[in-house]
Coordinates of C-alpha atoms in Angstrom, one line a residue:
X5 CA 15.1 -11.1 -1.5
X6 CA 11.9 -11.7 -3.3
X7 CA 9.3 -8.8 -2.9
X8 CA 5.2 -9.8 -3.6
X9 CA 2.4 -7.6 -3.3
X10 CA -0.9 -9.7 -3.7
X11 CA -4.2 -7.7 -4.6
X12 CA -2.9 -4.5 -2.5
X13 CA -5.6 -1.7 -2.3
X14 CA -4.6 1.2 -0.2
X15 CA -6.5 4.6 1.2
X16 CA -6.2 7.7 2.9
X17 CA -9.0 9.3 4.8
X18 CA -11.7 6.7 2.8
X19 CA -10.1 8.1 -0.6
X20 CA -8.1 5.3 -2.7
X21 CA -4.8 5.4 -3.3
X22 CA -3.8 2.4 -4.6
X23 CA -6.1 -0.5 -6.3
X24 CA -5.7 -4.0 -7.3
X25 CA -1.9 -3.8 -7.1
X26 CA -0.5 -7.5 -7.8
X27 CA 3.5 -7.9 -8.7
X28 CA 6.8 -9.2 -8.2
X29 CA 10.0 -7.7 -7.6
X30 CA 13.1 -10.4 -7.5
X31 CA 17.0 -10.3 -6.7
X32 CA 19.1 -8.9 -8.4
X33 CA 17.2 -6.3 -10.3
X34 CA 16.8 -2.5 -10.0
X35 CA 13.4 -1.3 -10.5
X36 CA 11.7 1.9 -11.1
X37 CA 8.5 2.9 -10.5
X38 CA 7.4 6.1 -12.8
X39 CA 3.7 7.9 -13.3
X40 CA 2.5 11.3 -12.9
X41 CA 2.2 12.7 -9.6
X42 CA -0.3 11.5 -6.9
X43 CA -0.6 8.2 -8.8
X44 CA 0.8 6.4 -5.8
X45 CA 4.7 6.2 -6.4
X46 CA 5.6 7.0 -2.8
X47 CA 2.7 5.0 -1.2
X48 CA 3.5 2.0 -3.0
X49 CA 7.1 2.3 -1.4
X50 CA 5.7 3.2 2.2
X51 CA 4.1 -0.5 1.9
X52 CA 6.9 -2.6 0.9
X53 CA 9.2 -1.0 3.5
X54 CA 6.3 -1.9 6.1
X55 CA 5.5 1.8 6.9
X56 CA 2.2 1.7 6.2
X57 CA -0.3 -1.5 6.2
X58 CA -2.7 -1.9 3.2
X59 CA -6.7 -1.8 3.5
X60 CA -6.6 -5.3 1.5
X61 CA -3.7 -7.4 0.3
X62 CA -0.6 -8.9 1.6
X63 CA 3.0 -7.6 1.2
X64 CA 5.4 -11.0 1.4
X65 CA 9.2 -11.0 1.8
X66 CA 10.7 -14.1 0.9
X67 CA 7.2 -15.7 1.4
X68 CA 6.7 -14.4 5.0
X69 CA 4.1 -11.6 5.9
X70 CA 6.0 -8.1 6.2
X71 CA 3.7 -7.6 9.4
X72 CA 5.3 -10.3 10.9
X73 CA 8.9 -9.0 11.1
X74 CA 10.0 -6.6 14.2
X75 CA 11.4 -3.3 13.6
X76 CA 15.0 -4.7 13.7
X77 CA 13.9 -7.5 11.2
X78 CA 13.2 -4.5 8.5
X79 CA 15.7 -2.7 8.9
X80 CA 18.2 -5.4 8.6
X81 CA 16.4 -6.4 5.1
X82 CA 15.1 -2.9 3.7
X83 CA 16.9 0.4 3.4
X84 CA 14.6 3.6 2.9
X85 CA 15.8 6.9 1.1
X86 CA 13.0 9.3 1.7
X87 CA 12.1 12.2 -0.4
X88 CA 11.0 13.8 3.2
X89 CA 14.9 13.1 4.4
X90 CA 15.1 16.6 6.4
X91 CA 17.3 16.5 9.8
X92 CA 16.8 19.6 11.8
X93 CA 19.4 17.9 14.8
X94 CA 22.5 19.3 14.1
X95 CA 24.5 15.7 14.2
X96 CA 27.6 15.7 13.0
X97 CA 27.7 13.5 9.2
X98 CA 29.9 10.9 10.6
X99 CA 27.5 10.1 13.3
X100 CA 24.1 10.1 10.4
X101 CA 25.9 7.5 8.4
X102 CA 27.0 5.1 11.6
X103 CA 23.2 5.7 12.2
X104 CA 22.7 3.1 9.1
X105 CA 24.6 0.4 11.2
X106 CA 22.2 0.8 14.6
X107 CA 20.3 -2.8 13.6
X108 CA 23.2 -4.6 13.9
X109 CA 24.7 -2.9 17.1
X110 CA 23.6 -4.8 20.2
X111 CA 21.7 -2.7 22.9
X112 CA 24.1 -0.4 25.0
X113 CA 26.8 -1.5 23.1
X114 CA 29.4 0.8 20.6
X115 CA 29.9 0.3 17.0
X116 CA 32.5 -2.1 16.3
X117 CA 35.6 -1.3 14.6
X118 CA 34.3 -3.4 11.4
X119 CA 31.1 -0.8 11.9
X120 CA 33.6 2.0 11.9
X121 CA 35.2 0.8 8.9
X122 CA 32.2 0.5 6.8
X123 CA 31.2 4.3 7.7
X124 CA 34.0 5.3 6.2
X125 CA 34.1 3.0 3.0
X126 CA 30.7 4.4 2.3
X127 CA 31.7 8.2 2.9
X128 CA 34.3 7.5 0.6
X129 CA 32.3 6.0 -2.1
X130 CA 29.6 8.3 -1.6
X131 CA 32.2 11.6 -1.9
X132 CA 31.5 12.5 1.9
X133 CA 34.5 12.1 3.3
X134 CA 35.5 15.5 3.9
X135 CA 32.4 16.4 5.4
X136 CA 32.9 13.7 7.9
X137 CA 33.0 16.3 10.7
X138 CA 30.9 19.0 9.4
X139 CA 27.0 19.5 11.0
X140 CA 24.1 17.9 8.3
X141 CA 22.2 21.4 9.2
X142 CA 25.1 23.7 7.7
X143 CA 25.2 21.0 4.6
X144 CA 23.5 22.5 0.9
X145 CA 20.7 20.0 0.2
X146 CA 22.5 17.9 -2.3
X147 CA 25.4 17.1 0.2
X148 CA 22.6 16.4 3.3
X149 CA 21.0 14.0 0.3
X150 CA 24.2 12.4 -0.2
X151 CA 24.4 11.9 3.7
X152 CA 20.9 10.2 3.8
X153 CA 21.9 8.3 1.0
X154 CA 25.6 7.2 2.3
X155 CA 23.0 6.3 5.5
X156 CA 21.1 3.7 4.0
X157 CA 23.9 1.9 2.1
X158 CA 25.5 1.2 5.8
X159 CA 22.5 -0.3 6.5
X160 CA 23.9 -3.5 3.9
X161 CA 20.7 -4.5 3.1
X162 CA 19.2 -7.1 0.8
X163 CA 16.2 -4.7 0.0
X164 CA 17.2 -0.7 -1.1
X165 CA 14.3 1.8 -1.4
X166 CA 14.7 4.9 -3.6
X167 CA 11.8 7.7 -3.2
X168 CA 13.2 10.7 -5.4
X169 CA 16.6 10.0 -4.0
X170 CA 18.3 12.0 -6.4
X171 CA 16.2 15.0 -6.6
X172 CA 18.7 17.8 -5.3
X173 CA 21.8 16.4 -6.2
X174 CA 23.7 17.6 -9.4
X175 CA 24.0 15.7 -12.7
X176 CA 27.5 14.7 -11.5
X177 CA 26.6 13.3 -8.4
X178 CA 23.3 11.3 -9.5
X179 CA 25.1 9.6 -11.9
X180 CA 27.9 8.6 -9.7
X181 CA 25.1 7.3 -6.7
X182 CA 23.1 5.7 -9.4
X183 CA 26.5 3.7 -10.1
X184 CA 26.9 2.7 -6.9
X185 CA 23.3 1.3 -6.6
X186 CA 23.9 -0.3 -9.9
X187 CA 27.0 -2.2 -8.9
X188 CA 25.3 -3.3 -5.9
X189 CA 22.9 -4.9 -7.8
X190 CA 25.2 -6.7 -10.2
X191 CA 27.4 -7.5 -7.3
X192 CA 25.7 -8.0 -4.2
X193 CA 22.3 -9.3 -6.3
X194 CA 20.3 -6.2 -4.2
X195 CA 16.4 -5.9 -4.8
X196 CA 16.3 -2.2 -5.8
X197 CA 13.2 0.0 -6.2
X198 CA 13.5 3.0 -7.1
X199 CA 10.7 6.6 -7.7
X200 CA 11.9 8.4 -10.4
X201 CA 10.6 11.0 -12.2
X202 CA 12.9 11.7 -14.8
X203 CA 11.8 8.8 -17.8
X204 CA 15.3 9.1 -19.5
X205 CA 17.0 8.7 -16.6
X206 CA 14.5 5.4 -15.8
X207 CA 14.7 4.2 -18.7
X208 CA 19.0 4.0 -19.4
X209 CA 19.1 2.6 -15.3
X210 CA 16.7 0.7 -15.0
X211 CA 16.1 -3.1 -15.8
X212 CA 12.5 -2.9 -15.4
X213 CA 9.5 -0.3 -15.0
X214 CA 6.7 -0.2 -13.4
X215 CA 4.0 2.6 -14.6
X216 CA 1.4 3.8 -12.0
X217 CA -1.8 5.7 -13.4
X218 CA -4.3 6.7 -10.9
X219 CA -3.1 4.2 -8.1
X220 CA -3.4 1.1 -10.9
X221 CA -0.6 -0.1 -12.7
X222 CA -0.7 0.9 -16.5
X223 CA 2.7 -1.2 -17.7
X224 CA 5.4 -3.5 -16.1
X225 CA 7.9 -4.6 -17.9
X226 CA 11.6 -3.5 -19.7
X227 CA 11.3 -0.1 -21.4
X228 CA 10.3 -1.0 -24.7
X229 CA 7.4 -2.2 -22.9
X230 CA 6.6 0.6 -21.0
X231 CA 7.8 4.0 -22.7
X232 CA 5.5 3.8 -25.3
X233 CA 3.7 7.1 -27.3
X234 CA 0.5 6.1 -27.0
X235 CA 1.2 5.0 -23.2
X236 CA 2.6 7.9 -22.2
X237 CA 0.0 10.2 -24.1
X238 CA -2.4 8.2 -22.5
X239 CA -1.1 8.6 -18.5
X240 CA 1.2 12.1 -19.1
X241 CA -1.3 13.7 -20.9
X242 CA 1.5 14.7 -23.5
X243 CA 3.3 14.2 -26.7
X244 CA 6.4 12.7 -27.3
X245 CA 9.3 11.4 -29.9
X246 CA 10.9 8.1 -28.5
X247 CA 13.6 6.6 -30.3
X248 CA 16.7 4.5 -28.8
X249 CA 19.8 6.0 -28.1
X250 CA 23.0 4.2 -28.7
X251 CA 24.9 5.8 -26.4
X252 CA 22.6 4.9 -23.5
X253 CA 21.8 1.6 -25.1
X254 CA 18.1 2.6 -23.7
X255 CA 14.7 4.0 -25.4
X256 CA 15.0 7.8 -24.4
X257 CA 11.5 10.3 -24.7
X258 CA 12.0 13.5 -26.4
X259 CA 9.3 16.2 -26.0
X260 CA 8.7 19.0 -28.6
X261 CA 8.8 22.6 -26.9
X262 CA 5.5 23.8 -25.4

């Protein structure tokens, strides 16, 4: 699915957010969107998965006006993990992922044993298994993460939305989750989008980047593109080495002690 944002200015309470944002985001590609924080990382999300509406500017799936899609619509095309992913009901973790297969479940009807199935290839895949039965309130904030996670990729969507997804989860576990986005990807040719904050991390995942600097976009492109000294002295307000790393076959930013 092909994601455009035409001219997209965006505010809160009369203060702008977002200005003059025109791009592209195409098929089979995982994105990530990187800049210091309050340069609009999260907003710019909240208007591709229709949360929000912009002040000027169209967002266009496939060509067709995101306001013009029902509730159902999105969420049969665009999956959202939220930095802001707290659940305060005590629901069992079975019952959170299945929650990611509700678009496709007609009204007043159960899941399907194919929906069933899918909850579980996804606990599985996502290392959740064996909290299947335990309460998301009684989880450490890495496992409920996982949960949320595991959530959205039942949801099968063509569209996945990634807002700091991997913030509380251990080195172990975001590398395994960034896999299974990147597979998806490669395999299922998903749009992905992801917020990171975490340059290297960007850089060795991603196939392309997308800099924000006070709400305006300051680079798109592949890393060597992007990660730049003078760029990232320029929007981080610090010094850096950047050199590329073999190992990650990616440019990785190395900054001096403070």
């Amino acid at each position: 699915m092909k994601i455009v944002l035409e001219n997209i200015c965006f505010a809160y309470d009369r203060e702008e957010v977002l200005s003059d944002i025109s791009c592209s985001f195409e098929s089979g590609c995982f994105y990530s969107i990187i800049g210091p924080n309050g340069s609009g990382k999260t907003t710019l999300l909240d208007l591709v998965s229709g949360f929000v509406r912009p002040e000027r500017g169209r967002v266009l799936l496939n060509d067709a006006r995101i306001d013009s899609f029902s509730r159902k619509e999105l969420a049969r095309n665009i999956a959202l993990v939220s930095q802001d992913y707290d659940i305060n009901f005590p629901f069992e973790v079975k019952d959170i992922v299945l929650m990611g297969r509700h678009p496709y479940i007609p009204r007043f009807s159960s899941p399907s044993a194919k929906d069933l199935e899918r909850v579980n290839e996804i606990m599985e895949a996502c290392e959740i298994m064996h909290l299947k039965n335990r309460r998301i309130t009684e989880l450490s904030g890495g496992e409920r993460q996982r949960c949320v996670f595991a959530r959205a990729l039942c949801q099968d969507t063509p569209v996945l939305l990634l807002d700091e997804a991997f913030s509380n989860m251990d080195i172990n576990h975001t590398l395994k989750m960034l896999d299974l986005v990147k597979q998806a990807v490669i395999r299922r040719n998903k749009t992905v989008i992801n917020v990171f904050h975490d340059l290297n991390l960007a850089s060795a995942w991603s196939d392309i980047l997308l800099m924000l600097d006070n709400g305006r976009i300051r680079a798109f492109g592949d890393s060597s593109h992007v990660l730049t000294i003078d760029t990232i002295k320029e929007v981080f307000h610090v010094d850096c080495v950047i050199e590329y790393n073999e190992h990650v076959k990616a440019r990785q930013v190395y900054f001096p002690p403070v």
